[in-house]
Amino acid sequence: MKQLIQNAFIACLLLITNAIFGQDVSLFQQFNGRYDFVFIGNTLNPIENSFQTTPAVLTSSSAQLSLNANDQIEKAYLYWAGCGPGDFDVKLNGQTIRADRTFILQRVVSNLIFDYFSAFKEVTDQVQATGNGNYTLSDLDVSASIDFHSQRSTNFAGWAIIVIYKNPSLTLNQLNVYDGMQAVPDEINITLNSLNVIDNNDAKIGFLAWEGDSGIAVNETLRINGTSIGNPPLNPVNNAFNGTNSMTNSNVLYNMDLDVYPIQNNISIGDTSAQIQLTSSQDFVMINAIVTKLNSQLPDAMIEINRVEKQCDSRSIIAHYRVLNPNSTAVLPLNTPISIYANNICLSTVYTRLNIPIDGEEIGQATVVIPNSIPNNFNLKLVVDETSAGIGIVPELNELNNKFVETVALSIAPLFNIVPNIESCNLGNSKGQFNFSDYEALVKINSLDIVRFFESQLNAQNNVNSIVNTSNYIALNTPKTIFIRIENSEGCYSITSFELTTKNCPPVVYNFVSADNDGYNDTFHIEGLKDIFLNHKISIYNRWGKLVWTGNNNSNEWDGFANNGLLMDDNQIPSGTYYYVIELNDIDYPEPLTGYMYLTK
């Protein structure tokens, strides 16, 4: 299928004569400050291809970089190009270079498809390390395409490095690097955007172009904003791209051009773009890169949100931000407005407090209240150099980088379920045993929330001394309040509580007393009576209905000795069946507990 599509595309191309397909030249990088640029490079054509009797292209050539002592290399961009589908692995001073980006151009002439290529690699580190001196590009091989391209005299190859450098003695400039791959004949129109012309003094433009011929000047013009430019005698107005190098004043840069033109008379203060037009009725010229230098002294305000400070259940937030003036050419003045938006609704405008120098910054913060009409989740936007009316008041290098947007979720305390109080049997003196381990799942609505239990509200607020054993919790005194802290992932929490209470459960009577001091059933034991029914009274009768013993909450359990009636033999009473009456004296148990118990000795 892929082959069929490719064949169909080629068939369509062959129906078109003199068609060219490439990539539009557009902005690649911008530099603001005390910058300038130079070109170095060389052709691989031994002579201009129009004059070659035997088609040839070399595989290496050299050029010199000669900067002044105070020039500091900021960036270095290597471009290489040639005829054919492309060679994207070369060497620079023996170091292997592989293309970061590539540009392809196809030209259809008389039903023949001619391919051309250009490649890009940033080589800043290598050029900074090498500095001034000789640079040799090698291993650029287009030999397989030479014979085919010689039919149109477009067998060529070459290379160039665009070096951006800074120097404190330079004026404050704006440098723009544009690249792509566009060609004539018949006409190229390129719009250079992102300009900001403050002063046109010493403005200049540089071109990296391929395949220009010195001997072909048929309707060839280079215009900027409608006005023809030239730099005679090296670059006549009617033959701009003619195999020359403005940096070295050479006219033997066969089939490539490194040309720089002054353009202070071609642009005006206030221009934000420039129109480049190249025409040629015969010469085939490809524009690969363009560099502009314009005097520009302007700030470039930017803003970043560092963090947003929130409180639980509060619609007031504090936005911590910093205002920057990076890559600029002038101070950003104090009182530059900063407008603060929530979902594009302007809430507040604050102002910078100081003049922010070139590459400087100012730290600030602003407190804003989010209206109830705005959802809890919203976009917080800060825009520097913008009034509440949406108007910028400071001219800048770039008016499109003034805002910063961050998604904010207000901190809302977690929702929770109300849990019921728990009642347990009184173990004595209002002591109780409780199991509320299932309340962790029961109380929370969001399963991701963290639940902890505390014995005081202060501990719950401070999240200290949480209850560990919730399945067998002993409350020494009741009623007792247990506090629950429900915390979400943002650290926001809610506190709820439930009560632990005890009740007097029915006593359990063990109606056998051995009274033999063997440690088992030695006394008349009643489970759940002592220290629970504080006002209880116990009466024990013998089989004839005589009262032999009475006791209460202050008495020891009956051990077979009498404390009432005729006392004899150390108050011991014989084995046998006895009758008990337990008066609980509790509102919930108005009837006494009665029954028989057996005493044995």
PDB file of C-alpha atoms in Angstrom, residues 362-597:
ATOM      1  CA  GLU A 362      10.850  40.149  41.691  1.00  0.00           C
ATOM      2  CA  ILE A 363       9.129  37.856  44.193  1.00  0.00           C
ATOM      3  CA  GLY A 364       5.600  38.779  45.218  1.00  0.00           C
ATOM      4  CA  GLN A 365       2.344  37.467  46.599  1.00  0.00           C
ATOM      5  CA  ALA A 366      -1.298  38.441  46.327  1.00  0.00           C
ATOM      6  CA  THR A 367      -4.313  37.482  48.415  1.00  0.00           C
ATOM      7  CA  VAL A 368      -7.580  37.061  46.544  1.00  0.00           C
ATOM      8  CA  VAL A 369     -11.014  35.825  47.537  1.00  0.00           C
ATOM      9  CA  ILE A 370     -12.633  33.424  45.093  1.00  0.00           C
ATOM     10  CA  PRO A 371     -16.322  34.299  44.608  1.00  0.00           C
ATOM     11  CA  ASN A 372     -18.934  31.671  45.359  1.00  0.00           C
ATOM     12  CA  SER A 373     -19.990  31.787  41.708  1.00  0.00           C
ATOM     13  CA  ILE A 374     -16.680  30.172  40.713  1.00  0.00           C
ATOM     14  CA  PRO A 375     -16.394  26.380  41.224  1.00  0.00           C
ATOM     15  CA  ASN A 376     -14.021  24.910  43.767  1.00  0.00           C
ATOM     16  CA  ASN A 377     -11.818  23.723  40.893  1.00  0.00           C
ATOM     17  CA  PHE A 378     -10.807  26.597  38.613  1.00  0.00           C
ATOM     18  CA  ASN A 379      -7.996  28.037  36.501  1.00  0.00           C
ATOM     19  CA  LEU A 380      -5.942  30.687  38.249  1.00  0.00           C
ATOM     20  CA  LYS A 381      -4.318  33.010  35.710  1.00  0.00           C
ATOM     21  CA  LEU A 382      -1.798  35.766  36.372  1.00  0.00           C
ATOM     22  CA  VAL A 383      -1.034  38.207  33.571  1.00  0.00           C
ATOM     23  CA  VAL A 384       1.801  40.684  33.943  1.00  0.00           C
ATOM     24  CA  ASP A 385       1.614  44.002  32.125  1.00  0.00           C
ATOM     25  CA  GLU A 386      -2.141  43.896  31.942  1.00  0.00           C
ATOM     26  CA  THR A 387      -4.613  46.186  33.678  1.00  0.00           C
ATOM     27  CA  SER A 388      -8.027  45.073  34.858  1.00  0.00           C
ATOM     28  CA  ALA A 389      -9.312  46.330  31.515  1.00  0.00           C
ATOM     29  CA  GLY A 390      -7.030  43.846  29.717  1.00  0.00           C
ATOM     30  CA  ILE A 391      -4.640  46.531  28.436  1.00  0.00           C
ATOM     31  CA  GLY A 392      -0.838  46.393  28.484  1.00  0.00           C
ATOM     32  CA  ILE A 393       0.934  49.623  29.403  1.00  0.00           C
ATOM     33  CA  VAL A 394       4.614  48.670  28.922  1.00  0.00           C
ATOM     34  CA  PRO A 395       6.033  48.178  25.385  1.00  0.00           C
ATOM     35  CA  GLU A 396       7.759  44.780  25.336  1.00  0.00           C
ATOM     36  CA  LEU A 397       9.882  42.619  23.101  1.00  0.00           C
ATOM     37  CA  ASN A 398       7.268  39.874  23.236  1.00  0.00           C
ATOM     38  CA  GLU A 399       3.666  40.600  24.175  1.00  0.00           C
ATOM     39  CA  LEU A 400       2.641  36.940  23.960  1.00  0.00           C
ATOM     40  CA  ASN A 401       4.456  35.488  26.988  1.00  0.00           C
ATOM     41  CA  ASN A 402       2.887  37.493  29.812  1.00  0.00           C
ATOM     42  CA  LYS A 403       0.538  34.963  31.392  1.00  0.00           C
ATOM     43  CA  PHE A 404       0.762  31.893  33.580  1.00  0.00           C
ATOM     44  CA  VAL A 405      -2.146  29.533  34.245  1.00  0.00           C
ATOM     45  CA  GLU A 406      -2.425  26.933  36.989  1.00  0.00           C
ATOM     46  CA  THR A 407      -5.317  24.702  37.966  1.00  0.00           C
ATOM     47  CA  VAL A 408      -6.347  25.239  41.570  1.00  0.00           C
ATOM     48  CA  ALA A 409      -8.631  23.117  43.744  1.00  0.00           C
ATOM     49  CA  LEU A 410      -9.844  24.843  46.886  1.00  0.00           C
ATOM     50  CA  SER A 411      -9.163  22.898  50.066  1.00  0.00           C
ATOM     51  CA  ILE A 412     -12.505  21.595  51.277  1.00  0.00           C
ATOM     52  CA  ALA A 413     -12.824  19.610  54.475  1.00  0.00           C
ATOM     53  CA  PRO A 414     -13.887  16.041  53.701  1.00  0.00           C
ATOM     54  CA  LEU A 415     -17.518  15.036  53.983  1.00  0.00           C
ATOM     55  CA  PHE A 416     -18.360  12.257  56.427  1.00  0.00           C
ATOM     56  CA  ASN A 417     -21.163  10.098  57.762  1.00  0.00           C
ATOM     57  CA  ILE A 418     -22.589  10.487  61.250  1.00  0.00           C
ATOM     58  CA  VAL A 419     -21.860   7.377  63.268  1.00  0.00           C
ATOM     59  CA  PRO A 420     -24.116   6.180  66.149  1.00  0.00           C
ATOM     60  CA  ASN A 421     -23.199   6.169  69.788  1.00  0.00           C
ATOM     61  CA  ILE A 422     -22.175   2.854  71.326  1.00  0.00           C
ATOM     62  CA  GLU A 423     -23.560   1.371  74.526  1.00  0.00           C
ATOM     63  CA  SER A 424     -21.891  -1.449  76.433  1.00  0.00           C
ATOM     64  CA  CYS A 425     -22.419  -3.250  79.728  1.00  0.00           C
ATOM     65  CA  ASN A 426     -21.139  -1.557  82.816  1.00  0.00           C
ATOM     66  CA  LEU A 427     -18.089  -3.440  84.032  1.00  0.00           C
ATOM     67  CA  GLY A 428     -18.112  -1.565  87.305  1.00  0.00           C
ATOM     68  CA  ASN A 429     -17.921   2.063  88.259  1.00  0.00           C
ATOM     69  CA  SER A 430     -19.097   2.993  84.693  1.00  0.00           C
ATOM     70  CA  LYS A 431     -16.188   1.150  83.074  1.00  0.00           C
ATOM     71  CA  GLY A 432     -16.916  -0.387  79.686  1.00  0.00           C
ATOM     72  CA  GLN A 433     -15.375  -2.410  76.854  1.00  0.00           C
ATOM     73  CA  PHE A 434     -16.083  -1.269  73.263  1.00  0.00           C
ATOM     74  CA  ASN A 435     -15.428  -2.272  69.635  1.00  0.00           C
ATOM     75  CA  PHE A 436     -15.622   0.529  67.052  1.00  0.00           C
ATOM     76  CA  SER A 437     -13.093  -0.810  64.530  1.00  0.00           C
ATOM     77  CA  ASP A 438     -15.729  -0.781  61.755  1.00  0.00           C
ATOM     78  CA  TYR A 439     -16.277   2.956  62.215  1.00  0.00           C
ATOM     79  CA  GLU A 440     -13.202   3.730  60.081  1.00  0.00           C
ATOM     80  CA  ALA A 441     -15.024   2.549  56.971  1.00  0.00           C
ATOM     81  CA  LEU A 442     -18.435   3.698  58.154  1.00  0.00           C
ATOM     82  CA  VAL A 443     -17.575   7.331  58.852  1.00  0.00           C
ATOM     83  CA  LYS A 444     -15.810   8.264  55.603  1.00  0.00           C
ATOM     84  CA  ILE A 445     -17.456   8.995  52.271  1.00  0.00           C
ATOM     85  CA  ASN A 446     -14.254   9.126  50.240  1.00  0.00           C
ATOM     86  CA  SER A 447     -12.489   5.792  50.549  1.00  0.00           C
ATOM     87  CA  LEU A 448      -9.089   7.513  50.156  1.00  0.00           C
ATOM     88  CA  ASP A 449      -9.528   9.635  53.272  1.00  0.00           C
ATOM     89  CA  ILE A 450      -7.515   8.749  56.376  1.00  0.00           C
ATOM     90  CA  VAL A 451      -9.449   8.140  59.625  1.00  0.00           C
ATOM     91  CA  ARG A 452      -8.027   8.253  63.158  1.00  0.00           C
ATOM     92  CA  PHE A 453      -9.667   8.161  66.621  1.00  0.00           C
ATOM     93  CA  PHE A 454      -8.759  10.305  69.631  1.00  0.00           C
ATOM     94  CA  GLU A 455      -9.721  10.683  73.278  1.00  0.00           C
ATOM     95  CA  SER A 456      -9.840  14.507  73.108  1.00  0.00           C
ATOM     96  CA  GLN A 457     -10.697  17.142  70.550  1.00  0.00           C
ATOM     97  CA  LEU A 458      -7.326  18.833  71.061  1.00  0.00           C
ATOM     98  CA  ASN A 459      -5.506  15.612  70.225  1.00  0.00           C
ATOM     99  CA  ALA A 460      -7.676  15.207  67.130  1.00  0.00           C
ATOM    100  CA  GLN A 461      -6.880  18.739  65.988  1.00  0.00           C
ATOM    101  CA  ASN A 462      -3.164  18.231  66.551  1.00  0.00           C
ATOM    102  CA  ASN A 463      -3.259  14.669  65.201  1.00  0.00           C
ATOM    103  CA  VAL A 464      -1.385  13.244  68.219  1.00  0.00           C
ATOM    104  CA  ASN A 465      -1.911  10.274  70.559  1.00  0.00           C
ATOM    105  CA  SER A 466      -4.444   8.462  68.420  1.00  0.00           C
ATOM    106  CA  ILE A 467      -6.270   5.384  69.744  1.00  0.00           C
ATOM    107  CA  VAL A 468      -4.543   2.238  68.516  1.00  0.00           C
ATOM    108  CA  ASN A 469      -6.812  -0.586  69.702  1.00  0.00           C
ATOM    109  CA  THR A 470     -10.289   0.204  68.387  1.00  0.00           C
ATOM    110  CA  SER A 471     -11.540  -3.366  68.542  1.00  0.00           C
ATOM    111  CA  ASN A 472     -11.037  -3.756  72.305  1.00  0.00           C
ATOM    112  CA  TYR A 473     -11.119  -0.273  73.733  1.00  0.00           C
ATOM    113  CA  ILE A 474     -11.525   0.041  77.513  1.00  0.00           C
ATOM    114  CA  ALA A 475     -13.213   3.207  78.739  1.00  0.00           C
ATOM    115  CA  LEU A 476     -12.463   3.562  82.448  1.00  0.00           C
ATOM    116  CA  ASN A 477     -15.280   6.027  82.916  1.00  0.00           C
ATOM    117  CA  THR A 478     -18.403   6.653  80.902  1.00  0.00           C
ATOM    118  CA  PRO A 479     -20.002   8.469  79.292  1.00  0.00           C
ATOM    119  CA  LYS A 480     -16.915   9.185  77.162  1.00  0.00           C
ATOM    120  CA  THR A 481     -16.634  11.091  73.902  1.00  0.00           C
ATOM    121  CA  ILE A 482     -14.474   9.647  71.123  1.00  0.00           C
ATOM    122  CA  PHE A 483     -13.334  12.133  68.445  1.00  0.00           C
ATOM    123  CA  ILE A 484     -12.802  11.087  64.812  1.00  0.00           C
ATOM    124  CA  ARG A 485     -10.425  12.955  62.492  1.00  0.00           C
ATOM    125  CA  ILE A 486     -11.139  12.431  58.752  1.00  0.00           C
ATOM    126  CA  GLU A 487      -8.278  13.785  56.617  1.00  0.00           C
ATOM    127  CA  ASN A 488      -8.077  14.030  52.811  1.00  0.00           C
ATOM    128  CA  SER A 489      -5.053  13.949  50.536  1.00  0.00           C
ATOM    129  CA  GLU A 490      -4.644  17.737  50.707  1.00  0.00           C
ATOM    130  CA  GLY A 491      -4.248  17.633  54.482  1.00  0.00           C
ATOM    131  CA  CYS A 492      -7.682  19.134  55.049  1.00  0.00           C
ATOM    132  CA  TYR A 493      -9.645  17.481  57.821  1.00  0.00           C
ATOM    133  CA  SER A 494     -13.027  17.251  59.532  1.00  0.00           C
ATOM    134  CA  ILE A 495     -13.741  16.202  63.110  1.00  0.00           C
ATOM    135  CA  THR A 496     -16.815  14.387  64.311  1.00  0.00           C
ATOM    136  CA  SER A 497     -17.509  12.367  67.455  1.00  0.00           C
ATOM    137  CA  PHE A 498     -19.635   9.704  69.098  1.00  0.00           C
ATOM    138  CA  GLU A 499     -20.423   8.743  72.684  1.00  0.00           C
ATOM    139  CA  LEU A 500     -19.463   5.650  74.617  1.00  0.00           C
ATOM    140  CA  THR A 501     -21.974   4.866  77.370  1.00  0.00           C
ATOM    141  CA  THR A 502     -22.561   1.962  79.696  1.00  0.00           C
ATOM    142  CA  LYS A 503     -25.711   0.437  81.064  1.00  0.00           C
ATOM    143  CA  ASN A 504     -26.357  -1.927  83.960  1.00  0.00           C
ATOM    144  CA  CYS A 505     -26.887  -5.287  82.352  1.00  0.00           C
ATOM    145  CA  PRO A 506     -28.774  -8.105  84.214  1.00  0.00           C
ATOM    146  CA  PRO A 507     -26.546  -9.844  86.749  1.00  0.00           C
ATOM    147  CA  VAL A 508     -25.689 -13.528  86.321  1.00  0.00           C
ATOM    148  CA  VAL A 509     -26.085 -15.624  89.479  1.00  0.00           C
ATOM    149  CA  TYR A 510     -23.802 -18.625  90.047  1.00  0.00           C
ATOM    150  CA  ASN A 511     -25.894 -20.704  92.506  1.00  0.00           C
ATOM    151  CA  PHE A 512     -23.318 -23.154  93.828  1.00  0.00           C
ATOM    152  CA  VAL A 513     -20.924 -22.459  96.689  1.00  0.00           C
ATOM    153  CA  SER A 514     -18.339 -25.042  97.774  1.00  0.00           C
ATOM    154  CA  ALA A 515     -16.746 -22.939 100.522  1.00  0.00           C
ATOM    155  CA  ASP A 516     -13.796 -25.330 100.771  1.00  0.00           C
ATOM    156  CA  ASN A 517     -11.070 -22.828 100.009  1.00  0.00           C
ATOM    157  CA  ASP A 518      -9.934 -24.688  96.893  1.00  0.00           C
ATOM    158  CA  GLY A 519     -10.167 -21.570  94.750  1.00  0.00           C
ATOM    159  CA  TYR A 520     -13.280 -22.676  92.900  1.00  0.00           C
ATOM    160  CA  ASN A 521     -16.788 -21.499  93.788  1.00  0.00           C
ATOM    161  CA  ASP A 522     -15.663 -20.581  97.278  1.00  0.00           C
ATOM    162  CA  THR A 523     -18.180 -17.708  97.448  1.00  0.00           C
ATOM    163  CA  PHE A 524     -21.640 -16.859  96.254  1.00  0.00           C
ATOM    164  CA  HIS A 525     -20.600 -14.988  93.044  1.00  0.00           C
ATOM    165  CA  ILE A 526     -22.976 -12.799  91.069  1.00  0.00           C
ATOM    166  CA  GLU A 527     -21.491 -11.573  87.799  1.00  0.00           C
ATOM    167  CA  GLY A 528     -22.301  -7.935  86.995  1.00  0.00           C
ATOM    168  CA  LEU A 529     -23.448  -6.921  90.444  1.00  0.00           C
ATOM    169  CA  LYS A 530     -20.569  -5.577  92.485  1.00  0.00           C
ATOM    170  CA  ASP A 531     -19.802  -1.844  91.867  1.00  0.00           C
ATOM    171  CA  ILE A 532     -22.534  -1.794  89.225  1.00  0.00           C
ATOM    172  CA  PHE A 533     -25.752  -1.895  91.219  1.00  0.00           C
ATOM    173  CA  LEU A 534     -24.369   0.245  93.989  1.00  0.00           C
ATOM    174  CA  ASN A 535     -27.503   0.122  96.140  1.00  0.00           C
ATOM    175  CA  HIS A 536     -28.131  -3.579  95.940  1.00  0.00           C
ATOM    176  CA  LYS A 537     -28.989  -5.768  98.924  1.00  0.00           C
ATOM    177  CA  ILE A 538     -28.585  -9.553  99.240  1.00  0.00           C
ATOM    178  CA  SER A 539     -30.555 -11.679 101.684  1.00  0.00           C
ATOM    179  CA  ILE A 540     -29.953 -15.431 102.165  1.00  0.00           C
ATOM    180  CA  TYR A 541     -32.441 -17.693 103.956  1.00  0.00           C
ATOM    181  CA  ASN A 542     -32.194 -21.276 105.092  1.00  0.00           C
ATOM    182  CA  ARG A 543     -34.765 -23.910 104.198  1.00  0.00           C
ATOM    183  CA  TRP A 544     -36.926 -22.879 107.157  1.00  0.00           C
ATOM    184  CA  GLY A 545     -37.055 -19.288 106.010  1.00  0.00           C
ATOM    185  CA  LYS A 546     -34.685 -17.966 108.595  1.00  0.00           C
ATOM    186  CA  LEU A 547     -32.438 -15.082 107.478  1.00  0.00           C
ATOM    187  CA  VAL A 548     -28.810 -16.165 107.858  1.00  0.00           C
ATOM    188  CA  TRP A 549     -26.863 -13.538 105.912  1.00  0.00           C
ATOM    189  CA  THR A 550     -27.289 -10.051 104.450  1.00  0.00           C
ATOM    190  CA  GLY A 551     -24.903  -8.044 102.326  1.00  0.00           C
ATOM    191  CA  ASN A 552     -24.569  -4.990 100.053  1.00  0.00           C
ATOM    192  CA  ASN A 553     -22.078  -3.316  97.729  1.00  0.00           C
ATOM    193  CA  ASN A 554     -19.693  -2.867 100.622  1.00  0.00           C
ATOM    194  CA  SER A 555     -19.807  -6.503 101.688  1.00  0.00           C
ATOM    195  CA  ASN A 556     -17.591  -9.360 100.631  1.00  0.00           C
ATOM    196  CA  GLU A 557     -19.248 -12.167  98.733  1.00  0.00           C
ATOM    197  CA  TRP A 558     -21.020 -14.745 100.981  1.00  0.00           C
ATOM    198  CA  ASP A 559     -18.668 -17.601 101.853  1.00  0.00           C
ATOM    199  CA  GLY A 560     -21.003 -19.868 103.882  1.00  0.00           C
ATOM    200  CA  PHE A 561     -20.798 -18.005 107.197  1.00  0.00           C
ATOM    201  CA  ALA A 562     -23.829 -16.437 108.824  1.00  0.00           C
ATOM    202  CA  ASN A 563     -24.016 -12.842 109.941  1.00  0.00           C
ATOM    203  CA  ASN A 564     -27.609 -12.834 111.086  1.00  0.00           C
ATOM    204  CA  GLY A 565     -29.730 -14.812 113.583  1.00  0.00           C
ATOM    205  CA  LEU A 566     -28.412 -17.228 116.209  1.00  0.00           C
ATOM    206  CA  LEU A 567     -24.659 -17.393 115.629  1.00  0.00           C
ATOM    207  CA  MET A 568     -22.722 -20.422 116.777  1.00  0.00           C
ATOM    208  CA  ASP A 569     -19.698 -22.520 115.898  1.00  0.00           C
ATOM    209  CA  ASP A 570     -17.824 -19.540 114.458  1.00  0.00           C
ATOM    210  CA  ASN A 571     -20.894 -18.564 112.484  1.00  0.00           C
ATOM    211  CA  GLN A 572     -20.573 -21.530 110.148  1.00  0.00           C
ATOM    212  CA  ILE A 573     -23.754 -22.901 108.745  1.00  0.00           C
ATOM    213  CA  PRO A 574     -24.303 -26.408 107.416  1.00  0.00           C
ATOM    214  CA  SER A 575     -24.350 -27.574 103.843  1.00  0.00           C
ATOM    215  CA  GLY A 576     -27.694 -27.487 102.149  1.00  0.00           C
ATOM    216  CA  THR A 577     -30.058 -25.582  99.988  1.00  0.00           C
ATOM    217  CA  TYR A 578     -30.539 -21.868 100.649  1.00  0.00           C
ATOM    218  CA  TYR A 579     -32.783 -19.252  99.196  1.00  0.00           C
ATOM    219  CA  TYR A 580     -31.522 -15.885  98.028  1.00  0.00           C
ATOM    220  CA  VAL A 581     -33.202 -12.539  97.399  1.00  0.00           C
ATOM    221  CA  ILE A 582     -31.230  -9.895  95.507  1.00  0.00           C
ATOM    222  CA  GLU A 583     -32.760  -6.453  95.545  1.00  0.00           C
ATOM    223  CA  LEU A 584     -31.059  -4.396  92.848  1.00  0.00           C
ATOM    224  CA  ASN A 585     -32.773  -1.126  93.770  1.00  0.00           C
ATOM    225  CA  ASP A 586     -32.477   0.001  90.151  1.00  0.00           C
ATOM    226  CA  ILE A 587     -35.219   1.717  88.206  1.00  0.00           C
ATOM    227  CA  ASP A 588     -34.693  -0.666  85.295  1.00  0.00           C
ATOM    228  CA  TYR A 589     -34.982  -3.728  87.533  1.00  0.00           C
ATOM    229  CA  PRO A 590     -37.838  -3.127  90.008  1.00  0.00           C
ATOM    230  CA  GLU A 591     -38.318  -6.824  90.822  1.00  0.00           C
ATOM    231  CA  PRO A 592     -35.746  -8.641  92.966  1.00  0.00           C
ATOM    232  CA  LEU A 593     -33.792 -11.597  91.722  1.00  0.00           C
ATOM    233  CA  THR A 594     -34.712 -14.747  93.675  1.00  0.00           C
ATOM    234  CA  GLY A 595     -33.758 -18.372  93.591  1.00  0.00           C
ATOM    235  CA  TYR A 596     -32.098 -21.305  95.270  1.00  0.00           C
ATOM    236  CA  MET A 597     -28.462 -21.956  95.688  1.00  0.00           C
TER     237      MET A 597
END
